[in-house]
CSV table of C-alpha atoms in Angstrom, one decimal:
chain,number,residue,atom,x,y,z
X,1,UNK,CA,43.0,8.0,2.7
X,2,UNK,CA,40.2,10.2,4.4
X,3,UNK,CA,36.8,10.7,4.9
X,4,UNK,CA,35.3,14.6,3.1
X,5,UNK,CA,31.8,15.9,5.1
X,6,UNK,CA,30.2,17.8,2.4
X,7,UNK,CA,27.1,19.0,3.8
X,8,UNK,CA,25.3,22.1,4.3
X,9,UNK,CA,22.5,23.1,7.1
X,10,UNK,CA,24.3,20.9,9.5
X,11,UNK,CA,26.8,21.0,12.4
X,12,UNK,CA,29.4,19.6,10.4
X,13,UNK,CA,31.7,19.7,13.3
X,14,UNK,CA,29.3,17.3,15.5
X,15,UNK,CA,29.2,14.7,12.5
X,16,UNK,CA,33.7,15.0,12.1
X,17,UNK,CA,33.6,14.0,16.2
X,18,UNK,CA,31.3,11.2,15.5
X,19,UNK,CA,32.9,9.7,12.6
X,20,UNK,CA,36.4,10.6,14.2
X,21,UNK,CA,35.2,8.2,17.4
X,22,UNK,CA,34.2,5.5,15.2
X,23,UNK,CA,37.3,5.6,12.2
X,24,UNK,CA,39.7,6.7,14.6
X,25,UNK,CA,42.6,6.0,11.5
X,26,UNK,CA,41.2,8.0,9.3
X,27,UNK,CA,41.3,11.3,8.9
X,28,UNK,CA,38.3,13.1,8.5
X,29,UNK,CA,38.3,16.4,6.3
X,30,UNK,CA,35.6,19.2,5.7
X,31,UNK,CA,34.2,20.9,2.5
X,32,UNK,CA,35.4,24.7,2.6
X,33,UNK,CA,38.8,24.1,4.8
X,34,UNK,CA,42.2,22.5,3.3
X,35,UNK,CA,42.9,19.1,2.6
X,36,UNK,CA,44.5,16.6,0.1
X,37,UNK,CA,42.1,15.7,-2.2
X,38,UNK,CA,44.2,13.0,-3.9
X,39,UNK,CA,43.6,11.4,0.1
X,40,UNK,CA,39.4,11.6,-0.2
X,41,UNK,CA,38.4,7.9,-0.8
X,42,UNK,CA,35.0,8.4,0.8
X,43,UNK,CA,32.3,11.5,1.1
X,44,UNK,CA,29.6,11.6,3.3
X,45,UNK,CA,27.2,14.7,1.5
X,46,UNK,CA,24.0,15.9,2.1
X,47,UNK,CA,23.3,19.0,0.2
X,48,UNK,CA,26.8,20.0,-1.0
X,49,UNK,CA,27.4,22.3,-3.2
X,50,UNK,CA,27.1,21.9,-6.4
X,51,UNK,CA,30.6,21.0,-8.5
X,52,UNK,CA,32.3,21.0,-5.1
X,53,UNK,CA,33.1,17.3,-5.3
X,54,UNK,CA,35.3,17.7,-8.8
X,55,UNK,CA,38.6,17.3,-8.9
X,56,UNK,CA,38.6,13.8,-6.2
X,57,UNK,CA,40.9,11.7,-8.3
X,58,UNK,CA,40.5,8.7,-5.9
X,59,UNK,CA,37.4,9.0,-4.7
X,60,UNK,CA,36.0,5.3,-4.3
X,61,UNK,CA,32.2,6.2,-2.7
X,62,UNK,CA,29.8,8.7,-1.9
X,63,UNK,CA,27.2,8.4,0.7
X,64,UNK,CA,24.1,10.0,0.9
X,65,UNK,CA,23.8,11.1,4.8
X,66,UNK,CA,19.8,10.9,4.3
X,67,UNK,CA,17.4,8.4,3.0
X,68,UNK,CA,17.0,10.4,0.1
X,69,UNK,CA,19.5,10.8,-2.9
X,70,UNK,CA,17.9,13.5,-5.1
X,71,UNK,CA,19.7,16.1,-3.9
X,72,UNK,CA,22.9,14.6,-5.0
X,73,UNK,CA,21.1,14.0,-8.7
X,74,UNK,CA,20.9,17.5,-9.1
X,75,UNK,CA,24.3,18.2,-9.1
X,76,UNK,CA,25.2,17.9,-12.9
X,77,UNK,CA,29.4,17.7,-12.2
X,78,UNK,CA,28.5,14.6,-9.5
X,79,UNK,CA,31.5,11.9,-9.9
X,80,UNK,CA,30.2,9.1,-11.6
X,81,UNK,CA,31.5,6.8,-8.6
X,82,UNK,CA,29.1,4.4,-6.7
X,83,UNK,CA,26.7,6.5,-4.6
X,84,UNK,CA,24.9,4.3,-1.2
X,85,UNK,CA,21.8,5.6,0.3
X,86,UNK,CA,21.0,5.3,4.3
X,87,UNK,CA,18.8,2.6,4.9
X,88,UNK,CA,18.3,2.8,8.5
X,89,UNK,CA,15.9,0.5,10.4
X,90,UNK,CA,15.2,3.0,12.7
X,91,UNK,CA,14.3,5.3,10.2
X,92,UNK,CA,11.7,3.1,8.9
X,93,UNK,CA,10.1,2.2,12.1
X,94,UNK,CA,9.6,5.6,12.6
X,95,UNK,CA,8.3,6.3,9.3
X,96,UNK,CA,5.7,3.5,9.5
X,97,UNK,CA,4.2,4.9,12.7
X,98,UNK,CA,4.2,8.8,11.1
X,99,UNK,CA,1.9,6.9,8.6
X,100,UNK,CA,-0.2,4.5,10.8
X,101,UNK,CA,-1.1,7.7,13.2
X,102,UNK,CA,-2.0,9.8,10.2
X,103,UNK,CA,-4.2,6.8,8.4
X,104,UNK,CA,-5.8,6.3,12.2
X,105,UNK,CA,-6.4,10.2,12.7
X,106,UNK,CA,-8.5,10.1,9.1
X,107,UNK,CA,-10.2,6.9,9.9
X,108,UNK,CA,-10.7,8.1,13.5
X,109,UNK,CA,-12.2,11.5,12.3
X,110,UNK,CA,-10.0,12.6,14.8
X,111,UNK,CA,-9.3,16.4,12.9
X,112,UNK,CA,-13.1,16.9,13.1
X,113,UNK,CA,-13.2,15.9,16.8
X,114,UNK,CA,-10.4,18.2,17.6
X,115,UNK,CA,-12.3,21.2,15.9
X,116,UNK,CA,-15.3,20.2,17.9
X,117,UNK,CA,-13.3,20.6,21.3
X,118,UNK,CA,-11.9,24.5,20.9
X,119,UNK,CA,-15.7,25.0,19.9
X,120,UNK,CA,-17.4,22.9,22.7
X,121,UNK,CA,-19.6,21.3,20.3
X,122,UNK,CA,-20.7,17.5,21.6
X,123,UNK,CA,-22.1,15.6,18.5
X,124,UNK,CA,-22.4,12.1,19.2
X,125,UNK,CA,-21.7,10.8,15.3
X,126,UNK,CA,-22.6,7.0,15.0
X,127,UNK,CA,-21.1,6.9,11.8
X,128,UNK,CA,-17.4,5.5,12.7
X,129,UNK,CA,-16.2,3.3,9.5
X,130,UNK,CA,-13.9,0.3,10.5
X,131,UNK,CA,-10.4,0.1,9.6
X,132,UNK,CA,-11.2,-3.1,6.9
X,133,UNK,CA,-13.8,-0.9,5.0
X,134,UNK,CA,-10.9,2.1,4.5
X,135,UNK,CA,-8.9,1.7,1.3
X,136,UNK,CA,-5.3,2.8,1.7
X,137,UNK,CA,-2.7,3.1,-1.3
X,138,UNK,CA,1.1,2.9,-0.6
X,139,UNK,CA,2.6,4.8,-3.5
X,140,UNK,CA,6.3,3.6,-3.1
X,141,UNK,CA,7.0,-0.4,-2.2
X,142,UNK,CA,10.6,0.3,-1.1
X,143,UNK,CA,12.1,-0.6,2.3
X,144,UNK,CA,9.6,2.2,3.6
X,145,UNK,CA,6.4,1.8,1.6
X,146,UNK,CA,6.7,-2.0,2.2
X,147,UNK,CA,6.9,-1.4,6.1
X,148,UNK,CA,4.3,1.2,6.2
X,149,UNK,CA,1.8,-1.6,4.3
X,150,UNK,CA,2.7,-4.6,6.8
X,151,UNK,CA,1.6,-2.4,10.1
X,152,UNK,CA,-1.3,-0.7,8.3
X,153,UNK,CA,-2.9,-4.4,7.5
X,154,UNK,CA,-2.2,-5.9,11.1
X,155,UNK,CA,-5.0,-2.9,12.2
X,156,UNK,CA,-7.0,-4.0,9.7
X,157,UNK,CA,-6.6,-1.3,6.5
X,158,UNK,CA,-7.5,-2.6,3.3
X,159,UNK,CA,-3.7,-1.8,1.5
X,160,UNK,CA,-2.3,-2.1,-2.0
X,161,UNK,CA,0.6,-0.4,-3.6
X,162,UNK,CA,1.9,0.8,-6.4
X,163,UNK,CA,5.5,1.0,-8.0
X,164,UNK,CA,7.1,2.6,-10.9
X,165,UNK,CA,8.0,-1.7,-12.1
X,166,UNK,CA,5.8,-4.5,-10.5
X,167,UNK,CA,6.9,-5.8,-7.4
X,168,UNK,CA,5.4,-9.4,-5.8
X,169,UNK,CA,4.7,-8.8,-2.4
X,170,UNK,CA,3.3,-11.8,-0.4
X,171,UNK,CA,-0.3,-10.3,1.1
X,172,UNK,CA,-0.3,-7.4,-0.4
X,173,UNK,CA,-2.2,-6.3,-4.0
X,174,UNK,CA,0.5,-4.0,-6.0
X,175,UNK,CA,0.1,-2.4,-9.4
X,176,UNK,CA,2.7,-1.1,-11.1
X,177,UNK,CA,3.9,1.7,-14.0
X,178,UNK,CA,1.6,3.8,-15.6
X,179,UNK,CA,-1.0,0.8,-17.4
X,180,UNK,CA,-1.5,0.2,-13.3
X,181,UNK,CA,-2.1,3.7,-11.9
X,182,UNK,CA,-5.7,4.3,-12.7
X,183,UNK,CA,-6.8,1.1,-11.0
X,184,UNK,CA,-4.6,2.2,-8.0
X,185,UNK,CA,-6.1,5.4,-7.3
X,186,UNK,CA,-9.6,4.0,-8.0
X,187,UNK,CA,-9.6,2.1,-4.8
X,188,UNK,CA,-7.4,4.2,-2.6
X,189,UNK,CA,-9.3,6.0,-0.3
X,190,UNK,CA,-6.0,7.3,2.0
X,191,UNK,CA,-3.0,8.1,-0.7
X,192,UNK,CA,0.3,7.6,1.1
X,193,UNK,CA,3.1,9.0,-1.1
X,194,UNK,CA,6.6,7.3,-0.2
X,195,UNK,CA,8.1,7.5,-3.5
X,196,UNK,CA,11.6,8.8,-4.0
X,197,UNK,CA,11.7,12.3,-5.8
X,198,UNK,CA,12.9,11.7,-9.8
X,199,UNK,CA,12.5,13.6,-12.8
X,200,UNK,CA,9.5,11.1,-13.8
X,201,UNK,CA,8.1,11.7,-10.2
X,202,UNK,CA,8.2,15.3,-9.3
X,203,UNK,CA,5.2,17.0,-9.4
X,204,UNK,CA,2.9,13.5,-9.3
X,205,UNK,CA,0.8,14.4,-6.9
X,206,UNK,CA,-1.0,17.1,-9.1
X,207,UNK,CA,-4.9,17.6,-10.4
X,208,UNK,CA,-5.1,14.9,-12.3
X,209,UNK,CA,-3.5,12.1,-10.3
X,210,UNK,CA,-6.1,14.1,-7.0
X,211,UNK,CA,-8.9,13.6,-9.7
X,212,UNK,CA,-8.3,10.0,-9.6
X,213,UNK,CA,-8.8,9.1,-6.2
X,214,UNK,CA,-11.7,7.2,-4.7
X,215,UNK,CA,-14.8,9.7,-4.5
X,216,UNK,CA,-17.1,6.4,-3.3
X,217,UNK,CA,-14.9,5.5,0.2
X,218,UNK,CA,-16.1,5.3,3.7
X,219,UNK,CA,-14.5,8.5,4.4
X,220,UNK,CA,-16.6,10.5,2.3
X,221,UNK,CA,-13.9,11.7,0.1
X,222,UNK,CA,-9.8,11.0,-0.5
X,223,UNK,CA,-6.9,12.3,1.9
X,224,UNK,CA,-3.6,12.7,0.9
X,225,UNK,CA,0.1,11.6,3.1
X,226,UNK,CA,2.8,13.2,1.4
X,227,UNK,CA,5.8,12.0,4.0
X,228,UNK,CA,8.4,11.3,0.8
X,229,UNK,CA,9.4,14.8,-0.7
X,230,UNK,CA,8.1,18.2,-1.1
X,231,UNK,CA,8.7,17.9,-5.0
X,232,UNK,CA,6.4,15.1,-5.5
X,233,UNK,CA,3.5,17.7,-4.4
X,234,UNK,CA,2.1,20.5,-6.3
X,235,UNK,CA,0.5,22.4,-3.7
X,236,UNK,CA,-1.4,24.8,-5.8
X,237,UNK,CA,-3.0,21.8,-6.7
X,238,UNK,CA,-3.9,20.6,-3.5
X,239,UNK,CA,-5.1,23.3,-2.3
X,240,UNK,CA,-7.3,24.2,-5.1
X,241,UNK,CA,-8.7,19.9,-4.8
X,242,UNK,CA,-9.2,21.0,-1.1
X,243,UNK,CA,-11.6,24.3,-1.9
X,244,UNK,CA,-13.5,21.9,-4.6
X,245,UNK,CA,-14.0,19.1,-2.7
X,246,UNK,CA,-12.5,16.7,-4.9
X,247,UNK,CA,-9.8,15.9,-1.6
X,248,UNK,CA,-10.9,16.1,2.0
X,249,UNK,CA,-7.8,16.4,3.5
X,250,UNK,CA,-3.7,16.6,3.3
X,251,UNK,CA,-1.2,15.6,5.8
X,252,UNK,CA,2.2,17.2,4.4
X,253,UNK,CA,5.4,16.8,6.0
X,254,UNK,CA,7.3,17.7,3.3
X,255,UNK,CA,7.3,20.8,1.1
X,256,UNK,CA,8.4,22.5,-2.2
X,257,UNK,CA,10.1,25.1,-0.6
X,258,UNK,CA,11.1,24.5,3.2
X,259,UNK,CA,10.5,26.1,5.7
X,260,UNK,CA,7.2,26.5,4.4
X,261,UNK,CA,7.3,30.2,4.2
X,262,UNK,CA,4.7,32.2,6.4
X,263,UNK,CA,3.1,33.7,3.7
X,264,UNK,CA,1.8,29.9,2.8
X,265,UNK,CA,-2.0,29.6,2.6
X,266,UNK,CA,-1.3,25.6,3.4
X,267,UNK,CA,-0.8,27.0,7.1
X,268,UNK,CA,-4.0,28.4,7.7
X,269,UNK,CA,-6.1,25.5,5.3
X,270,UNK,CA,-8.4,23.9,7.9
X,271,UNK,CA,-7.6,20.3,5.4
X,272,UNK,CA,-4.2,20.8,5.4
X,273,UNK,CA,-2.1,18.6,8.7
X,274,UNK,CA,1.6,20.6,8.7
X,275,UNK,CA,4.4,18.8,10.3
X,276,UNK,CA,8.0,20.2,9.9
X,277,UNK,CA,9.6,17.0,8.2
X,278,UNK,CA,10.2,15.3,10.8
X,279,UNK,CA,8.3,11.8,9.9
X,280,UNK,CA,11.0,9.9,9.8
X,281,UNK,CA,14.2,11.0,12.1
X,282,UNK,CA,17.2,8.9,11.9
X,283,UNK,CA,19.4,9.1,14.7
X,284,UNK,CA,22.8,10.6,13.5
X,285,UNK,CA,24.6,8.5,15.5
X,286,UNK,CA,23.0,5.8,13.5
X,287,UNK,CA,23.9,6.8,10.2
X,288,UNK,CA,27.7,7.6,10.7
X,289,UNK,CA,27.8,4.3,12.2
X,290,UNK,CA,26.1,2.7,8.8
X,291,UNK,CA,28.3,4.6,6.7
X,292,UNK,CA,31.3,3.2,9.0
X,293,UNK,CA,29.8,-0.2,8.1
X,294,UNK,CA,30.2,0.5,4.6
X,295,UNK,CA,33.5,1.9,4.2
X,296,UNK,CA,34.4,-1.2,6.4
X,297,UNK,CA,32.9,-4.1,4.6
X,298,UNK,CA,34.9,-1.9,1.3
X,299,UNK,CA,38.0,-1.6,2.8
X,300,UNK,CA,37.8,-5.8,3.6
X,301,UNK,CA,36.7,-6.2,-0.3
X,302,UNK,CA,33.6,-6.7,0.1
X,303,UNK,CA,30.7,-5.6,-2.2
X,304,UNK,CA,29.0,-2.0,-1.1
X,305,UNK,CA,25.2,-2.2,0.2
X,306,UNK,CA,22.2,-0.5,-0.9
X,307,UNK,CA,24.0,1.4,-4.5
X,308,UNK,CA,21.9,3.5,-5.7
X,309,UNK,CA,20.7,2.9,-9.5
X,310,UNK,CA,21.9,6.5,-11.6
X,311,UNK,CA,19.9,6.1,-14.2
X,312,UNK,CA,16.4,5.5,-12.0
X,313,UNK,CA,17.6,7.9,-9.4
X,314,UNK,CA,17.1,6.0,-6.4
């Protein structure tokens, strides 16, 4: 049996040496050059090409080698085989402190002090909110938004969150589904978007949910973290929220086409904070050695971890 990389955008040939080092009896094959496909148990995919994982008569698993599974979704000839996602507790840490430094740079007012320093401008603004009087709104209670909520409350944020089904959470208000979404955005003064990317989520974060926001917070007007997926965004949206007032800022790492071309007036938008989707970083060492853990633990019989749910899409 053997391992298939299916990926594109990636040195495929640094990820074969690391899985090589740590499945040393398997052999480990690559999309595009020959091998047996009646061998491929396992694929380890991000971004393959579409229909190119047909014809895999034994395939037992695929494994996303992200946190996210979309991109797998939108291949319409996927094998219907079990499908794991990464869930990496590095990957999480690091995604918490992407959001805690972005909620602390809005409550901080830390954007306008920066503008004030390449003008030399000293105002001395009394008017500096605390962190329990700032309303922030997880949208997404997995393994990240969940995280994300328990560090924001030890400074002293005022969290809820909201999920697609309700979710009990001890200490933390959630709402749920569409009945619970109003209410959400009503008292969120900070929007943090952590939601996986769906064909019920893509394109949420548009006028209407903007429009829902808390225009009465501390802030003096909504922000928006988008650190989940470029799809969940539409940026004509923002950007039109951001000219009217109706949001007062946008920290985007993600985008609906990326690189975010040049030509995008997002780069040049003195609301908009760009970073190059990089919030949340897994090592790659650390996910071929969760995906080992997984082809172990179903080579010994045992049940495989974190399955992703087809017909939600995450």
């Amino acid at each position: 049996m053997s391992l298939l990389l299916a990926m594109t955008g990636w040195h495929v040939e640094d990820w074969r040496a690391r899985f090589q080092a740590l499945l040393p009896e398997m052999p480990i094959v690559v999309l595009g050059e020959p091998f047996d496909r009646r061998a491929v148990h396992y694929v380890a995919s991000w971004k393959h090409p579409a229909g190119s994982l047909t014809g895999l008569p034994n395939l037992a698993a695929i494994f996303s080698l992200g946190a996210g599974v979309d991109f797998l979704f939108a291949d319409d000839k996927l094998p219907a085989v079990p499908i794991a996602r990464v869930v990496d507790p590095d990957l999480t840490t690091r995604m918490s402190e992407y959001v805690v430094l972005h909620c602390l740079m809005y409550l901080r007012q830390q954007h306008r002090y920066l503008s004030q320093q390449r003008e030399r401008l000293w105002e001395d603004d009394r008017n500096q909110p605390a962190a329990r009087s700032v309303r922030v709104g997880i949208m997404g209670l997995g393994e990240l938004g969940q995280d994300a909520a328990a560090k924001l409350k030890v400074i002293g944020f005022d969290v809820a969150g909201w999920s697609r089904s309700p979710k009990s959470i001890e200490g933390l208000c959630t709402f749920s589904g569409e009945e619970g979404m109003k209410e959400f955005l009503a008292r969120t003064d900070i929007l943090v978007c952590l939601v996986p990317l769906t064909p019920e989520t893509r394109g949420i974060i548009d006028a209407g949910l903007i429009a829902g926001l808390a225009q009465d917070g501390r802030l003096g007007g909504p922000f928006v973290i988008n650190a989940g997926r470029g799809g969940l965004q539409v940026e004509e949206d923002i950007l039109a929220a951001l000219e009217s007032g109706t949001l007062k800022g946008a920290t985007l790492d993600v985008f609906e086409t990326e690189p975010l071309p040049t030509a995008s007036p997002l780069w040049t938008h003195p609301g908009v904070t760009i970073t190059p989707h990089n919030a949340a970083m897994s090592e790659p060492e650390a996910i071929a050695s969760l995906i080992t853990a997984q082809i172990r633990r179903l080579e010994a019989g045992e049940p495989l971890q974190h399955v992703v749910d087809p017909a939600r899409g995450y």
